[in-house]
CSV table of C-alpha atoms in Angstrom, one decimal:
chain,number,residue,atom,x,y,z
A,1,MET,CA,0.1,0.0,-0.1
A,2,ASP,CA,1.3,3.5,-0.9
A,3,PHE,CA,0.9,5.5,2.5
A,4,ALA,CA,2.0,8.7,0.8
A,5,VAL,CA,-1.8,9.1,0.0
A,6,PHE,CA,-2.3,9.8,3.7
A,7,PRO,CA,-1.5,13.1,5.1
A,8,LEU,CA,0.7,13.8,8.0
A,9,VAL,CA,0.9,16.6,10.7
A,10,ASP,CA,4.7,17.1,10.7
A,11,GLY,CA,5.1,20.3,12.7
A,12,GLY,CA,3.5,22.3,15.2
A,13,ALA,CA,4.1,24.6,18.2
A,14,GLU,CA,3.0,27.5,20.1
A,15,GLU,CA,5.0,30.6,20.0
A,16,LEU,CA,5.2,34.1,21.5
A,17,ILE,CA,6.6,36.9,19.3
A,18,LEU,CA,7.7,40.1,20.8
A,19,GLY,CA,9.1,42.2,17.8
A,20,PRO,CA,9.4,42.7,14.0
A,21,GLU,CA,12.4,40.6,13.6
A,22,TYR,CA,9.6,37.9,13.2
A,23,TYR,CA,9.3,38.0,9.4
A,24,TRP,CA,8.8,35.3,6.8
A,25,ASP,CA,8.9,35.7,3.1
A,26,ASN,CA,7.3,32.5,1.7
A,27,SER,CA,9.0,32.8,-1.7
A,28,ARG,CA,12.4,32.3,-0.1
A,29,ARG,CA,11.5,29.3,1.9
A,30,THR,CA,13.0,26.0,1.0
A,31,GLU,CA,10.3,23.5,2.2
A,32,VAL,CA,8.1,22.0,-0.3
A,33,ASN,CA,4.8,20.4,-0.3
A,34,ARG,CA,3.6,21.8,2.9
A,35,ILE,CA,0.3,23.4,4.1
A,36,ASN,CA,0.7,25.6,7.0
A,37,LEU,CA,-2.1,26.9,9.5
A,38,GLN,CA,-1.3,29.6,11.9
A,39,ARG,CA,-4.2,30.5,14.4
A,40,THR,CA,-3.8,33.7,16.5
A,41,LEU,CA,-4.1,33.4,20.2
A,42,SER,CA,-3.6,37.1,21.2
A,43,GLY,CA,-2.1,40.1,19.5
A,44,ALA,CA,-1.9,40.1,15.8
A,45,ALA,CA,0.2,39.1,12.8
A,46,PHE,CA,0.1,40.7,9.5
A,47,TRP,CA,-0.5,39.0,6.2
A,48,GLN,CA,0.4,40.3,2.7
A,49,ASP,CA,-0.3,39.0,-0.7
A,50,ALA,CA,-1.1,40.5,-4.2
A,51,SER,CA,-4.5,41.7,-2.7
A,52,GLY,CA,-2.8,43.8,-0.1
A,53,ARG,CA,-1.9,43.9,3.6
A,54,ARG,CA,-4.1,42.9,6.5
A,55,LEU,CA,-3.9,41.9,10.1
A,56,VAL,CA,-4.5,38.5,11.5
A,57,PRO,CA,-5.9,39.1,15.1
A,58,LEU,CA,-7.8,36.9,17.5
A,59,GLY,CA,-10.6,34.9,15.7
A,60,LYS,CA,-8.4,34.6,12.7
A,61,ILE,CA,-6.1,32.0,11.0
A,62,MET,CA,-3.8,32.4,8.1
A,63,ILE,CA,-3.4,29.5,5.7
A,64,PHE,CA,-0.7,29.1,3.0
A,65,THR,CA,2.2,27.0,1.4
A,66,GLN,CA,5.8,27.7,0.9
A,67,ARG,CA,7.3,29.0,-2.2
A,68,GLU,CA,4.7,31.4,-2.9
A,69,PRO,CA,4.8,35.2,-3.1
A,70,THR,CA,3.4,36.0,0.3
A,71,VAL,CA,4.9,37.4,3.4
A,72,TYR,CA,3.7,37.5,6.9
A,73,GLY,CA,5.1,38.4,10.4
A,74,TYR,CA,5.1,40.7,13.4
A,75,PRO,CA,3.4,44.1,12.5
A,76,PRO,CA,6.0,46.8,13.1
A,77,GLU,CA,3.2,49.1,14.5
A,78,ALA,CA,2.0,46.5,16.9
A,79,ILE,CA,2.3,47.2,20.8
A,80,ARG,CA,1.4,43.9,22.1
A,81,PRO,CA,3.1,40.5,21.6
A,82,TYR,CA,1.9,38.2,19.2
A,83,ARG,CA,1.1,34.6,20.3
A,84,HIS,CA,-0.1,32.0,18.0
A,85,ARG,CA,-0.2,28.3,17.4
A,86,TYR,CA,0.8,26.6,14.0
A,87,LEU,CA,0.4,23.3,12.4
A,88,SER,CA,2.4,22.1,9.2
A,89,ILE,CA,0.9,19.4,7.2
A,90,ASP,CA,2.4,17.1,4.6
A,91,PRO,CA,-1.0,16.9,2.8
A,92,GLY,CA,-0.5,14.1,0.2
A,93,PRO,CA,-3.0,14.1,-2.8
A,94,THR,CA,-6.0,13.5,-0.5
A,95,VAL,CA,-6.6,16.8,1.2
A,96,VAL,CA,-5.1,19.3,-1.3
A,97,PRO,CA,-8.3,19.8,-3.4
A,98,LEU,CA,-10.2,20.6,-0.2
A,99,PHE,CA,-7.5,23.0,0.8
A,100,GLN,CA,-7.2,24.7,-2.6
A,101,ARG,CA,-10.9,25.2,-2.8
A,102,LEU,CA,-11.1,26.7,0.7
A,103,ARG,CA,-8.4,29.2,-0.2
A,104,ALA,CA,-9.8,30.0,-3.5
A,105,ASP,CA,-13.2,30.8,-2.3
A,106,PHE,CA,-12.3,32.6,0.9
A,107,GLY,CA,-8.6,33.7,0.8
A,108,SER,CA,-5.6,33.2,3.1
A,109,VAL,CA,-7.1,34.9,6.1
A,110,LEU,CA,-10.1,33.1,7.5
A,111,SER,CA,-12.4,33.4,10.4
A,112,MET,CA,-12.0,31.0,13.4
A,113,ASP,CA,-14.2,31.4,16.2
A,114,PRO,CA,-12.4,30.3,19.4
A,115,LYS,CA,-15.5,28.4,20.6
A,116,GLY,CA,-16.5,26.9,17.1
A,117,GLU,CA,-16.1,23.5,15.7
A,118,ALA,CA,-13.1,24.5,13.4
A,119,CYS,CA,-11.1,25.7,16.3
A,120,GLN,CA,-11.9,22.5,18.3
A,121,ALA,CA,-10.7,20.5,15.4
A,122,PHE,CA,-7.5,22.7,15.1
A,123,ASP,CA,-6.6,22.3,18.8
A,124,GLU,CA,-7.4,18.5,18.7
A,125,LEU,CA,-4.7,18.0,15.8
A,126,PHE,CA,-2.3,20.2,17.6
A,127,GLN,CA,-2.7,18.3,21.0
A,128,ARG,CA,-2.5,15.0,19.3
A,129,PHE,CA,0.5,16.0,17.3
A,130,THR,CA,2.5,17.4,20.3
A,131,GLN,CA,1.4,14.5,22.5
A,132,ARG,CA,2.0,11.9,19.8
A,133,THR,CA,-1.5,10.3,20.4
A,134,PHE,CA,-2.9,9.8,16.8
A,135,ARG,CA,-4.2,6.2,16.6
A,136,ASP,CA,-2.9,5.8,13.1
A,137,ARG,CA,-2.5,7.5,9.7
A,138,TYR,CA,-6.1,7.0,9.0
A,139,HIS,CA,-7.0,9.0,12.2
A,140,GLU,CA,-4.8,12.0,11.0
A,141,LEU,CA,-6.5,12.0,7.6
A,142,GLU,CA,-9.9,11.9,9.4
A,143,LEU,CA,-8.9,15.0,11.6
A,144,ILE,CA,-7.4,17.0,8.8
A,145,THR,CA,-10.4,16.5,6.8
A,146,LEU,CA,-12.6,17.5,9.7
A,147,LEU,CA,-10.8,20.5,10.2
A,148,PHE,CA,-10.9,21.7,6.7
A,149,THR,CA,-14.4,20.9,6.4
A,150,ALA,CA,-15.3,22.8,9.4
A,151,MET,CA,-13.3,25.8,8.2
A,152,TYR,CA,-15.3,25.9,5.0
A,153,ARG,CA,-18.5,25.7,6.7
A,154,GLU,CA,-17.6,28.5,9.2
A,155,GLN,CA,-16.7,30.8,6.2
A,156,VAL,CA,-20.0,30.0,4.6
A,157,GLU,CA,-22.0,30.8,7.4
A,158,GLU,CA,-20.2,34.1,8.0
A,159,ALA,CA,-21.2,35.1,4.6
A,160,ARG,CA,-24.8,34.9,5.6
A,161,ASP,CA,-24.7,38.5,6.8
A,162,LEU,CA,-21.6,39.9,5.0
A,163,ARG,CA,-22.2,38.4,1.5
A,164,PRO,CA,-25.8,37.1,1.3
A,165,LEU,CA,-25.6,36.3,-2.5
A,166,GLN,CA,-22.7,34.1,-2.1
A,167,TYR,CA,-24.2,32.5,0.9
A,168,GLY,CA,-27.3,31.8,-1.3
A,169,SER,CA,-25.1,30.3,-3.9
A,170,HIS,CA,-23.5,28.0,-1.2
A,171,LEU,CA,-26.9,26.8,-0.1
A,172,ILE,CA,-27.9,26.0,-3.7
A,173,GLN,CA,-24.7,24.1,-4.3
A,174,ASN,CA,-24.6,22.2,-1.0
A,175,GLN,CA,-28.2,21.5,-0.4
A,176,PHE,CA,-29.9,21.0,-3.9
A,177,ARG,CA,-30.5,17.4,-2.9
A,178,ASN,CA,-32.9,18.4,-0.1
A,179,ALA,CA,-36.2,19.8,-0.4
A,180,ILE,CA,-35.2,23.4,-0.5
A,181,SER,CA,-36.9,26.1,-2.6
A,182,VAL,CA,-35.9,29.5,-3.8
A,183,GLU,CA,-38.2,31.1,-1.5
A,184,THR,CA,-36.5,29.2,1.5
A,185,ILE,CA,-33.0,30.1,0.3
A,186,ALA,CA,-33.9,33.8,-0.1
A,187,GLU,CA,-35.5,33.9,3.5
A,188,ARG,CA,-32.1,32.3,4.8
A,189,CYS,CA,-30.3,35.2,3.1
A,190,GLY,CA,-32.6,37.7,4.7
A,191,MET,CA,-34.1,38.7,1.3
A,192,SER,CA,-37.4,38.6,-0.4
A,193,ARG,CA,-37.7,36.0,-3.2
A,194,GLU,CA,-38.2,38.6,-5.9
A,195,HIS,CA,-35.2,40.5,-4.7
A,196,PHE,CA,-33.0,37.5,-4.3
A,197,MET,CA,-33.9,36.2,-7.6
A,198,ARG,CA,-33.1,39.6,-9.3
A,199,CYS,CA,-29.7,40.1,-7.5
A,200,TYR,CA,-28.6,36.5,-8.0
A,201,LYS,CA,-29.2,36.8,-11.7
A,202,GLN,CA,-27.3,40.1,-11.9
A,203,GLU,CA,-24.4,38.6,-10.1
A,204,TYR,CA,-24.2,34.9,-11.5
A,205,GLY,CA,-26.0,35.4,-14.9
A,206,CYS,CA,-28.6,32.9,-14.5
A,207,ALA,CA,-31.7,32.3,-12.4
A,208,PRO,CA,-31.3,30.6,-9.1
A,209,GLY,CA,-34.2,28.1,-9.9
A,210,ALA,CA,-32.6,27.2,-13.1
A,211,VAL,CA,-29.3,26.4,-11.2
A,212,LEU,CA,-31.3,24.2,-8.7
A,213,ARG,CA,-33.0,22.4,-11.4
A,214,HIS,CA,-29.9,21.8,-13.2
A,215,LEU,CA,-28.0,20.3,-10.3
A,216,ARG,CA,-30.9,18.1,-9.5
A,217,LEU,CA,-31.2,16.9,-13.3
A,218,GLU,CA,-27.6,16.3,-13.4
A,219,ASN,CA,-27.7,14.3,-10.1
A,220,ALA,CA,-30.6,12.2,-11.3
A,221,ALA,CA,-28.9,11.4,-14.5
A,222,PHE,CA,-25.7,10.1,-12.8
A,223,LEU,CA,-27.9,8.0,-10.5
A,224,LEU,CA,-29.7,6.4,-13.5
A,225,ARG,CA,-26.5,5.6,-15.1
A,226,SER,CA,-24.6,4.4,-12.0
A,227,THR,CA,-27.3,2.6,-9.9
A,228,GLU,CA,-30.5,0.5,-10.2
A,229,LYS,CA,-32.5,2.7,-8.0
A,230,SER,CA,-36.0,3.2,-8.9
A,231,VAL,CA,-36.9,6.6,-10.7
A,232,GLU,CA,-39.1,7.5,-7.7
A,233,SER,CA,-36.1,7.0,-5.3
A,234,ILE,CA,-33.7,8.9,-7.6
A,235,ALA,CA,-36.2,11.8,-7.7
A,236,HIS,CA,-36.3,11.9,-3.9
A,237,ALA,CA,-32.4,11.6,-3.7
A,238,SER,CA,-32.0,14.4,-6.2
A,239,GLY,CA,-34.3,17.0,-4.4
A,240,PHE,CA,-37.3,16.7,-6.6
A,241,SER,CA,-40.7,17.0,-4.7
A,242,SER,CA,-42.0,13.8,-6.6
A,243,SER,CA,-41.1,11.4,-9.4
A,244,ASN,CA,-43.7,13.0,-11.8
A,245,VAL,CA,-42.0,16.5,-11.4
A,246,CYS,CA,-38.7,14.8,-12.1
A,247,CYS,CA,-39.8,13.0,-15.1
A,248,ARG,CA,-41.3,16.2,-16.6
A,249,ALA,CA,-38.2,18.1,-16.1
A,250,PHE,CA,-35.9,15.3,-17.3
A,251,ARG,CA,-37.9,15.0,-20.4
A,252,ARG,CA,-37.6,18.7,-21.2
A,253,HIS,CA,-33.9,18.7,-20.4
A,254,PHE,CA,-32.7,15.6,-22.0
A,255,GLY,CA,-35.4,14.9,-24.6
A,256,MET,CA,-36.3,11.4,-23.1
A,257,THR,CA,-37.9,9.8,-20.1
A,258,PRO,CA,-35.6,8.7,-17.2
A,259,GLY,CA,-36.3,5.0,-18.4
A,260,GLN,CA,-35.2,5.8,-21.9
A,261,TYR,CA,-32.1,7.5,-20.6
A,262,ARG,CA,-31.1,4.6,-18.4
A,263,GLU,CA,-31.6,2.2,-21.4
A,264,ARG,CA,-29.5,4.3,-23.8
A,265,SER,CA,-26.7,4.7,-21.1
A,266,ARG,CA,-26.7,0.7,-20.7
A,267,ARG,CA,-26.3,0.2,-24.4
A,268,GLU,CA,-23.5,2.8,-24.8
A,269,HIS,CA,-21.8,1.0,-21.9
A,270,GLU,CA,-22.1,-2.4,-23.5
A,271,THR,CA,-20.7,-1.3,-26.9
């Protein structure tokens, strides 16, 4: 078995920084293939990338890799010590896509509520690394995946008030298989249905109902190709209110019934 697919926490410590000699230029670092997570416990660090400079105070965490054009350190204008905990992760191929998606969607300085699920996951990873109490490599993978997932969820929830359209988009992408409607999504974003639909189309170029329907149809098509589930159970698993609604939408979109689509997929697989 190739154990390189399983990530490893290979560094971690708690540090107290007192002055601006604490300065790191990631483009000059020699390490490779490392994900770094640095959570502020008190005071603040600064983070700088192509988008500018910002502080990383309590309630924030910065995430980055080596050999990238970014800089972080102790702010020259600071008057308080900076205390933090960091983790270094050799990710293997398993968690890299999740880390990259987290960073692409939300950036390098993220929220981390000291009382939240993500912070608890971070501290458990930190404690198990420093105390050498991981059960095995699979346990590390489980906890690292839990951490990144909890971090992603926290950023989505924070967007509810700050970026309601982005929050609504995440709801559509993540919950389309549930019995969720555009009206429900708009309410959770704090907007009327009409206002949400208008703003969503201006922002993303398509109607939210059309996106919901497309995701449900694509999921139904995948299940028809890959399982022997009944059309009724597939409609339910894809977020449709009934099999009749699913069949009508499926015929309009694909030009055939779900049964005909499944039969065609079988023939194509056999040839």
